[in-house]
Amino acid sequence: METLLNRLDGIERAETVTGVPLVSGTFPAGEHDRVWRALRAEHRRTGLWPVLGWTAGSAAEGTYGWCHRRQGPDWLAALRTVDPAERMALIVRSKLEWTLGDGDPSDPQVAAWHEEDRAAFDPGRVAEATGPLREVPPGIRRQTERYPPTEVLLVPAAAGHEVFALVPGLLLIMNNWMGGPSHPGLRYADHVFVLRHWEDAWGAELYHCRGDSLELAVTRPPRDALTAASCAIEQWSYCDDLSQMLGEVHDVAREQAPADHWSFWWD
């Protein structure tokens, strides 16, 4: 079968600890977007999902440091029993709990702070702060623009979210993420659930990931203020270090949510 993979350099093959076959190739600097899109277009024929930034050997090696029961096809099947939209709602609720903290709501100053915090989790009020979306933003390419990748990993997966379950270690467990009592920490499986939810909702697809960075190509981003606000609240709850990249939730709603490329980074 003719595929772009056959025309790449540096072909490398490896297997994860659970036997998932991986293949990768290299290409000249600056060609990453063209290569990813060409391989993504071939996915229906090949069944291989492209992820920029990894070789097969390094991705496979990383799986040996993970619990064998929490990776591979069997674990992916178990994760399918979780509703991704419900998990996303739990992450948002937990982040609001953490944001509100333990202050005494009877204190007028604390009550004022709480009102401001709740406004950042209310799509209607975020949309009001954002205003009409008159222009489509270009999106953020935090990692691939600064350090263009020259390698692409191909994983036998039906969609991008499956890659995280089949090949753990491409993203880290974000130990610095803080949540409230309902979901105190961001678990590794949450990456699977969040991406699956965004695939369904916005057509967000795994493009690049590397440790603490994630980039998604988005085929159906929200293009009105209210849905962009809802999307931005989800993004900020999942990765509140967006505050360092973009600013407040309404900035995410204006500058990233309506774009066709999203970027996340955990400090």
Short mmCIF file of the C-alpha atoms (twelve columns), coordinates in Angstrom:
data_MODEL
# 
_entry.id   MODEL 
# 
loop_
_atom_site.group_PDB 
_atom_site.id 
_atom_site.type_symbol 
_atom_site.label_atom_id 
_atom_site.label_alt_id 
_atom_site.label_comp_id 
_atom_site.label_asym_id 
_atom_site.label_seq_id 
_atom_site.Cartn_x 
_atom_site.Cartn_y 
_atom_site.Cartn_z 
_atom_site.pdbx_PDB_model_num 
ATOM 1   C CA . MET A 1   0.000   0.000  0.000  1 
ATOM 2   C CA . GLU A 2   1.450   3.345  -1.054 1 
ATOM 3   C CA . THR A 3   1.680   5.784  1.842  1 
ATOM 4   C CA . LEU A 4   3.696   8.847  2.741  1 
ATOM 5   C CA . LEU A 5   5.416   6.756  5.406  1 
ATOM 6   C CA . ASN A 6   7.274   4.915  2.660  1 
ATOM 7   C CA . ARG A 7   8.800   8.217  1.545  1 
ATOM 8   C CA . LEU A 8   9.979   9.369  4.969  1 
ATOM 9   C CA . ASP A 9   13.543  8.999  6.206  1 
ATOM 10  C CA . GLY A 10  14.775  7.299  9.366  1 
ATOM 11  C CA . ILE A 11  12.077  4.612  9.530  1 
ATOM 12  C CA . GLU A 12  12.036  3.011  12.962 1 
ATOM 13  C CA . ARG A 13  9.846   0.234  14.368 1 
ATOM 14  C CA . ALA A 14  9.255   -0.847 17.956 1 
ATOM 15  C CA . GLU A 15  6.650   -2.400 20.243 1 
ATOM 16  C CA . THR A 16  5.238   -1.176 23.542 1 
ATOM 17  C CA . VAL A 17  5.388   -3.391 26.617 1 
ATOM 18  C CA . THR A 18  1.863   -4.643 25.801 1 
ATOM 19  C CA . GLY A 19  2.759   -5.418 22.177 1 
ATOM 20  C CA . VAL A 20  1.350   -2.353 20.388 1 
ATOM 21  C CA . PRO A 21  3.393   -1.978 17.161 1 
ATOM 22  C CA . LEU A 22  4.795   1.487  16.516 1 
ATOM 23  C CA . VAL A 23  6.497   2.980  13.497 1 
ATOM 24  C CA . SER A 24  8.064   6.395  12.973 1 
ATOM 25  C CA . GLY A 25  9.861   8.408  10.353 1 
ATOM 26  C CA . THR A 26  11.759  11.668 10.030 1 
ATOM 27  C CA . PHE A 27  11.470  14.608 7.652  1 
ATOM 28  C CA . PRO A 28  13.131  18.009 7.051  1 
ATOM 29  C CA . ALA A 29  12.562  20.837 9.540  1 
ATOM 30  C CA . GLY A 30  9.538   22.943 8.701  1 
ATOM 31  C CA . GLU A 31  7.639   20.121 7.012  1 
ATOM 32  C CA . HIS A 32  5.771   18.927 10.116 1 
ATOM 33  C CA . ASP A 33  2.330   20.344 9.320  1 
ATOM 34  C CA . ARG A 34  2.336   19.056 5.747  1 
ATOM 35  C CA . VAL A 35  3.500   15.616 6.888  1 
ATOM 36  C CA . TRP A 36  0.948   15.363 9.711  1 
ATOM 37  C CA . ARG A 37  -1.951  16.373 7.469  1 
ATOM 38  C CA . ALA A 38  -0.938  13.962 4.722  1 
ATOM 39  C CA . LEU A 39  -0.670  11.051 7.162  1 
ATOM 40  C CA . ARG A 40  -3.927  12.073 8.863  1 
ATOM 41  C CA . ALA A 41  -5.630  11.980 5.462  1 
ATOM 42  C CA . GLU A 42  -4.346  8.421  4.995  1 
ATOM 43  C CA . HIS A 43  -5.629  7.257  8.389  1 
ATOM 44  C CA . ARG A 44  -8.825  5.769  6.976  1 
ATOM 45  C CA . ARG A 45  -6.716  3.458  4.782  1 
ATOM 46  C CA . THR A 46  -3.802  2.770  7.113  1 
ATOM 47  C CA . GLY A 47  -5.442  2.806  10.554 1 
ATOM 48  C CA . LEU A 48  -2.328  4.616  11.821 1 
ATOM 49  C CA . TRP A 49  -2.734  7.829  13.820 1 
ATOM 50  C CA . PRO A 50  0.118   10.353 13.364 1 
ATOM 51  C CA . VAL A 51  1.609   12.136 16.389 1 
ATOM 52  C CA . LEU A 52  4.368   14.665 15.878 1 
ATOM 53  C CA . GLY A 53  7.382   14.738 18.147 1 
ATOM 54  C CA . TRP A 54  8.288   11.076 18.831 1 
ATOM 55  C CA . THR A 55  10.263  8.213  17.387 1 
ATOM 56  C CA . ALA A 56  8.979   4.656  17.760 1 
ATOM 57  C CA . GLY A 57  11.914  3.626  19.926 1 
ATOM 58  C CA . SER A 58  11.605  6.423  22.464 1 
ATOM 59  C CA . ALA A 59  7.803   6.119  22.658 1 
ATOM 60  C CA . ALA A 60  7.982   2.348  23.184 1 
ATOM 61  C CA . GLU A 61  10.741  2.662  25.774 1 
ATOM 62  C CA . GLY A 62  8.589   5.012  27.816 1 
ATOM 63  C CA . THR A 63  5.846   2.400  28.225 1 
ATOM 64  C CA . TYR A 64  8.116   0.124  30.255 1 
ATOM 65  C CA . GLY A 65  8.005   2.518  33.177 1 
ATOM 66  C CA . TRP A 66  4.199   2.347  33.394 1 
ATOM 67  C CA . CYS A 67  1.981   -0.216 35.092 1 
ATOM 68  C CA . HIS A 68  1.229   -2.934 32.533 1 
ATOM 69  C CA . ARG A 69  -2.425  -3.014 33.602 1 
ATOM 70  C CA . ARG A 70  -2.853  0.687  32.846 1 
ATOM 71  C CA . GLN A 71  -1.948  0.661  29.183 1 
ATOM 72  C CA . GLY A 72  -2.699  -1.206 25.995 1 
ATOM 73  C CA . PRO A 73  -5.874  -2.453 24.306 1 
ATOM 74  C CA . ASP A 74  -7.428  -3.971 27.434 1 
ATOM 75  C CA . TRP A 75  -7.082  -0.763 29.404 1 
ATOM 76  C CA . LEU A 76  -8.481  1.229  26.484 1 
ATOM 77  C CA . ALA A 77  -11.528 -1.059 26.456 1 
ATOM 78  C CA . ALA A 78  -12.028 -0.482 30.190 1 
ATOM 79  C CA . LEU A 79  -11.852 3.304  29.739 1 
ATOM 80  C CA . ARG A 80  -14.700 3.176  27.231 1 
ATOM 81  C CA . THR A 81  -17.108 2.543  30.117 1 
ATOM 82  C CA . VAL A 82  -16.595 6.150  31.298 1 
ATOM 83  C CA . ASP A 83  -18.728 8.906  29.731 1 
ATOM 84  C CA . PRO A 84  -16.161 11.523 28.575 1 
ATOM 85  C CA . ALA A 85  -18.644 14.400 28.785 1 
ATOM 86  C CA . GLU A 86  -19.431 13.503 32.387 1 
ATOM 87  C CA . ARG A 87  -15.717 13.370 33.234 1 
ATOM 88  C CA . MET A 88  -15.193 16.763 31.609 1 
ATOM 89  C CA . ALA A 89  -18.040 18.204 33.686 1 
ATOM 90  C CA . LEU A 90  -16.455 16.698 36.810 1 
ATOM 91  C CA . ILE A 91  -13.105 18.313 36.021 1 
ATOM 92  C CA . VAL A 92  -14.800 21.705 35.551 1 
ATOM 93  C CA . ARG A 93  -16.763 21.341 38.789 1 
ATOM 94  C CA . SER A 94  -13.667 20.304 40.695 1 
ATOM 95  C CA . LYS A 95  -11.634 23.226 39.354 1 
ATOM 96  C CA . LEU A 96  -14.382 25.625 40.461 1 
ATOM 97  C CA . GLU A 97  -14.351 24.051 43.927 1 
ATOM 98  C CA . TRP A 98  -10.600 24.557 44.168 1 
ATOM 99  C CA . THR A 99  -10.847 28.121 42.861 1 
ATOM 100 C CA . LEU A 100 -13.449 29.068 45.469 1 
ATOM 101 C CA . GLY A 101 -11.293 27.627 48.242 1 
ATOM 102 C CA . ASP A 102 -12.222 27.541 51.933 1 
ATOM 103 C CA . GLY A 103 -12.932 31.213 52.618 1 
ATOM 104 C CA . ASP A 104 -15.876 32.255 54.785 1 
ATOM 105 C CA . PRO A 105 -18.684 33.203 52.363 1 
ATOM 106 C CA . SER A 106 -20.273 35.380 55.064 1 
ATOM 107 C CA . ASP A 107 -17.271 37.712 54.812 1 
ATOM 108 C CA . PRO A 108 -18.221 40.439 52.273 1 
ATOM 109 C CA . GLN A 109 -14.761 40.468 50.716 1 
ATOM 110 C CA . VAL A 110 -14.709 36.678 50.339 1 
ATOM 111 C CA . ALA A 111 -18.232 36.764 48.917 1 
ATOM 112 C CA . ALA A 112 -17.117 39.324 46.331 1 
ATOM 113 C CA . TRP A 113 -14.148 37.156 45.378 1 
ATOM 114 C CA . HIS A 114 -16.418 34.121 45.059 1 
ATOM 115 C CA . GLU A 115 -18.791 36.037 42.801 1 
ATOM 116 C CA . GLU A 116 -15.889 36.968 40.548 1 
ATOM 117 C CA . ASP A 117 -14.630 33.378 40.522 1 
ATOM 118 C CA . ARG A 118 -18.055 31.976 39.644 1 
ATOM 119 C CA . ALA A 119 -18.343 34.434 36.775 1 
ATOM 120 C CA . ALA A 120 -15.280 32.805 35.170 1 
ATOM 121 C CA . PHE A 121 -17.142 29.467 35.123 1 
ATOM 122 C CA . ASP A 122 -20.439 30.861 33.776 1 
ATOM 123 C CA . PRO A 123 -20.558 30.620 29.951 1 
ATOM 124 C CA . GLY A 124 -23.026 33.484 29.663 1 
ATOM 125 C CA . ARG A 125 -20.893 35.877 31.681 1 
ATOM 126 C CA . VAL A 126 -17.685 34.797 29.936 1 
ATOM 127 C CA . ALA A 127 -19.383 35.358 26.566 1 
ATOM 128 C CA . GLU A 128 -20.469 38.804 27.716 1 
ATOM 129 C CA . ALA A 129 -16.890 39.661 28.665 1 
ATOM 130 C CA . THR A 130 -15.601 38.277 25.356 1 
ATOM 131 C CA . GLY A 131 -18.075 40.064 23.119 1 
ATOM 132 C CA . PRO A 132 -18.927 39.028 19.544 1 
ATOM 133 C CA . LEU A 133 -16.301 36.939 17.753 1 
ATOM 134 C CA . ARG A 134 -15.615 39.110 14.731 1 
ATOM 135 C CA . GLU A 135 -12.395 37.429 13.619 1 
ATOM 136 C CA . VAL A 136 -11.142 33.852 13.768 1 
ATOM 137 C CA . PRO A 137 -7.878  33.799 15.752 1 
ATOM 138 C CA . PRO A 138 -4.866  31.991 14.291 1 
ATOM 139 C CA . GLY A 139 -4.489  29.650 17.250 1 
ATOM 140 C CA . ILE A 140 -1.475  28.918 19.407 1 
ATOM 141 C CA . ARG A 141 1.400   26.670 18.346 1 
ATOM 142 C CA . ARG A 142 3.461   27.028 21.467 1 
ATOM 143 C CA . GLN A 143 5.737   24.031 20.979 1 
ATOM 144 C CA . THR A 144 5.741   23.280 17.247 1 
ATOM 145 C CA . GLU A 145 6.330   26.899 16.251 1 
ATOM 146 C CA . ARG A 146 9.277   27.361 18.617 1 
ATOM 147 C CA . TYR A 147 10.810  23.914 18.208 1 
ATOM 148 C CA . PRO A 148 9.498   22.422 14.948 1 
ATOM 149 C CA . PRO A 149 9.483   18.612 15.216 1 
ATOM 150 C CA . THR A 150 11.259  16.515 12.605 1 
ATOM 151 C CA . GLU A 151 9.782   13.121 13.534 1 
ATOM 152 C CA . VAL A 152 6.329   11.579 13.426 1 
ATOM 153 C CA . LEU A 153 5.049   8.531  15.306 1 
ATOM 154 C CA . LEU A 154 2.296   6.333  13.858 1 
ATOM 155 C CA . VAL A 155 0.087   4.339  16.231 1 
ATOM 156 C CA . PRO A 156 -2.608  1.779  15.289 1 
ATOM 157 C CA . ALA A 157 -5.551  3.694  16.741 1 
ATOM 158 C CA . ALA A 158 -9.049  4.633  15.618 1 
ATOM 159 C CA . ALA A 159 -8.698  8.169  17.010 1 
ATOM 160 C CA . GLY A 160 -6.186  10.356 18.774 1 
ATOM 161 C CA . HIS A 161 -7.516  9.780  22.295 1 
ATOM 162 C CA . GLU A 162 -6.723  6.075  21.975 1 
ATOM 163 C CA . VAL A 163 -3.029  6.887  21.533 1 
ATOM 164 C CA . PHE A 164 -2.736  8.067  25.144 1 
ATOM 165 C CA . ALA A 165 -4.080  4.718  26.413 1 
ATOM 166 C CA . LEU A 166 -2.060  2.569  24.021 1 
ATOM 167 C CA . VAL A 167 1.241   4.447  24.432 1 
ATOM 168 C CA . PRO A 168 1.375   6.036  27.905 1 
ATOM 169 C CA . GLY A 169 4.174   8.435  28.633 1 
ATOM 170 C CA . LEU A 170 3.701   10.692 25.617 1 
ATOM 171 C CA . LEU A 171 2.100   13.062 28.131 1 
ATOM 172 C CA . LEU A 172 2.991   13.257 31.797 1 
ATOM 173 C CA . ILE A 173 0.793   12.877 34.859 1 
ATOM 174 C CA . MET A 174 0.205   16.525 35.778 1 
ATOM 175 C CA . ASN A 175 0.936   16.460 39.505 1 
ATOM 176 C CA . ASN A 176 0.717   20.257 39.765 1 
ATOM 177 C CA . TRP A 177 -2.976  20.298 38.750 1 
ATOM 178 C CA . MET A 178 -5.193  21.147 41.708 1 
ATOM 179 C CA . GLY A 179 -8.875  20.297 42.068 1 
ATOM 180 C CA . GLY A 180 -11.530 20.343 44.746 1 
ATOM 181 C CA . PRO A 181 -12.923 17.438 46.775 1 
ATOM 182 C CA . SER A 182 -14.931 15.978 43.899 1 
ATOM 183 C CA . HIS A 183 -11.770 15.314 41.793 1 
ATOM 184 C CA . PRO A 184 -8.590  16.402 43.623 1 
ATOM 185 C CA . GLY A 185 -6.051  15.457 40.955 1 
ATOM 186 C CA . LEU A 186 -5.840  15.204 37.182 1 
ATOM 187 C CA . ARG A 187 -5.310  11.511 36.461 1 
ATOM 188 C CA . TYR A 188 -3.492  10.232 33.406 1 
ATOM 189 C CA . ALA A 189 -6.740  8.677  32.147 1 
ATOM 190 C CA . ASP A 190 -8.280  12.150 32.150 1 
ATOM 191 C CA . HIS A 191 -6.183  12.980 29.084 1 
ATOM 192 C CA . VAL A 192 -8.005  10.163 27.287 1 
ATOM 193 C CA . PHE A 193 -11.438 11.320 28.457 1 
ATOM 194 C CA . VAL A 194 -10.874 15.014 27.722 1 
ATOM 195 C CA . LEU A 195 -9.564  14.420 24.212 1 
ATOM 196 C CA . ARG A 196 -12.363 11.955 23.459 1 
ATOM 197 C CA . HIS A 197 -14.906 14.547 24.634 1 
ATOM 198 C CA . TRP A 198 -13.333 17.284 22.493 1 
ATOM 199 C CA . GLU A 199 -13.156 14.960 19.491 1 
ATOM 200 C CA . ASP A 200 -16.918 14.493 19.772 1 
ATOM 201 C CA . ALA A 201 -17.734 18.125 20.558 1 
ATOM 202 C CA . TRP A 202 -15.289 20.099 18.422 1 
ATOM 203 C CA . GLY A 203 -13.439 17.689 16.146 1 
ATOM 204 C CA . ALA A 204 -10.207 18.244 18.123 1 
ATOM 205 C CA . GLU A 205 -7.493  15.806 17.014 1 
ATOM 206 C CA . LEU A 206 -4.159  14.828 18.523 1 
ATOM 207 C CA . TYR A 207 -1.414  16.637 16.609 1 
ATOM 208 C CA . HIS A 208 1.643   16.920 18.846 1 
ATOM 209 C CA . CYS A 209 2.482   16.053 22.434 1 
ATOM 210 C CA . ARG A 210 5.678   15.945 24.396 1 
ATOM 211 C CA . GLY A 211 5.746   15.530 28.166 1 
ATOM 212 C CA . ASP A 212 4.091   18.687 29.454 1 
ATOM 213 C CA . SER A 213 2.891   20.060 26.095 1 
ATOM 214 C CA . LEU A 214 -0.087  19.161 23.918 1 
ATOM 215 C CA . GLU A 215 -1.316  20.519 20.594 1 
ATOM 216 C CA . LEU A 216 -4.576  19.681 18.848 1 
ATOM 217 C CA . ALA A 217 -5.751  20.316 15.288 1 
ATOM 218 C CA . VAL A 218 -9.424  21.303 15.422 1 
ATOM 219 C CA . THR A 219 -11.873 20.680 12.587 1 
ATOM 220 C CA . ARG A 220 -15.095 22.123 14.121 1 
ATOM 221 C CA . PRO A 221 -14.087 24.826 16.634 1 
ATOM 222 C CA . PRO A 222 -16.863 26.891 18.250 1 
ATOM 223 C CA . ARG A 223 -17.448 30.091 16.326 1 
ATOM 224 C CA . ASP A 224 -20.013 31.941 18.443 1 
ATOM 225 C CA . ALA A 225 -19.360 33.668 21.757 1 
ATOM 226 C CA . LEU A 226 -21.466 31.396 23.985 1 
ATOM 227 C CA . THR A 227 -20.121 28.051 22.756 1 
ATOM 228 C CA . ALA A 228 -16.587 29.472 22.658 1 
ATOM 229 C CA . ALA A 229 -17.064 30.476 26.293 1 
ATOM 230 C CA . SER A 230 -18.192 26.964 27.266 1 
ATOM 231 C CA . CYS A 231 -15.213 25.496 25.428 1 
ATOM 232 C CA . ALA A 232 -12.812 27.955 27.074 1 
ATOM 233 C CA . ILE A 233 -14.082 27.052 30.550 1 
ATOM 234 C CA . GLU A 234 -13.354 23.397 29.788 1 
ATOM 235 C CA . GLN A 235 -9.887  24.244 28.470 1 
ATOM 236 C CA . TRP A 236 -8.993  26.410 31.449 1 
ATOM 237 C CA . SER A 237 -10.273 23.777 33.891 1 
ATOM 238 C CA . TYR A 238 -8.154  21.106 32.217 1 
ATOM 239 C CA . CYS A 239 -5.071  23.319 31.975 1 
ATOM 240 C CA . ASP A 240 -5.167  26.442 34.125 1 
ATOM 241 C CA . ASP A 241 -1.597  27.208 33.075 1 
ATOM 242 C CA . LEU A 242 -3.300  28.726 30.051 1 
ATOM 243 C CA . SER A 243 -3.331  31.770 32.328 1 
ATOM 244 C CA . GLN A 244 0.406   32.070 31.640 1 
ATOM 245 C CA . MET A 245 -0.022  31.609 27.886 1 
ATOM 246 C CA . LEU A 246 -3.190  33.599 27.229 1 
ATOM 247 C CA . GLY A 247 -4.638  35.145 30.375 1 
ATOM 248 C CA . GLU A 248 -8.102  34.770 31.887 1 
ATOM 249 C CA . VAL A 249 -10.909 32.486 30.713 1 
ATOM 250 C CA . HIS A 250 -12.409 35.186 28.491 1 
ATOM 251 C CA . ASP A 251 -8.989  35.545 26.799 1 
ATOM 252 C CA . VAL A 252 -8.996  31.805 26.067 1 
ATOM 253 C CA . ALA A 253 -12.532 32.171 24.668 1 
ATOM 254 C CA . ARG A 254 -11.396 34.948 22.347 1 
ATOM 255 C CA . GLU A 255 -7.900  33.825 21.338 1 
ATOM 256 C CA . GLN A 256 -7.880  30.016 21.359 1 
ATOM 257 C CA . ALA A 257 -11.293 28.322 21.552 1 
ATOM 258 C CA . PRO A 258 -12.521 29.535 18.103 1 
ATOM 259 C CA . ALA A 259 -9.202  28.683 16.424 1 
ATOM 260 C CA . ASP A 260 -8.366  25.591 14.390 1 
ATOM 261 C CA . HIS A 261 -5.300  24.843 16.527 1 
ATOM 262 C CA . TRP A 262 -5.160  24.580 20.325 1 
ATOM 263 C CA . SER A 263 -2.103  24.445 22.548 1 
ATOM 264 C CA . PHE A 264 -1.733  23.397 26.206 1 
ATOM 265 C CA . TRP A 265 1.220   23.477 28.559 1 
ATOM 266 C CA . TRP A 266 1.474   22.488 32.202 1 
ATOM 267 C CA . ASP A 267 4.133   24.363 34.158 1 
# 
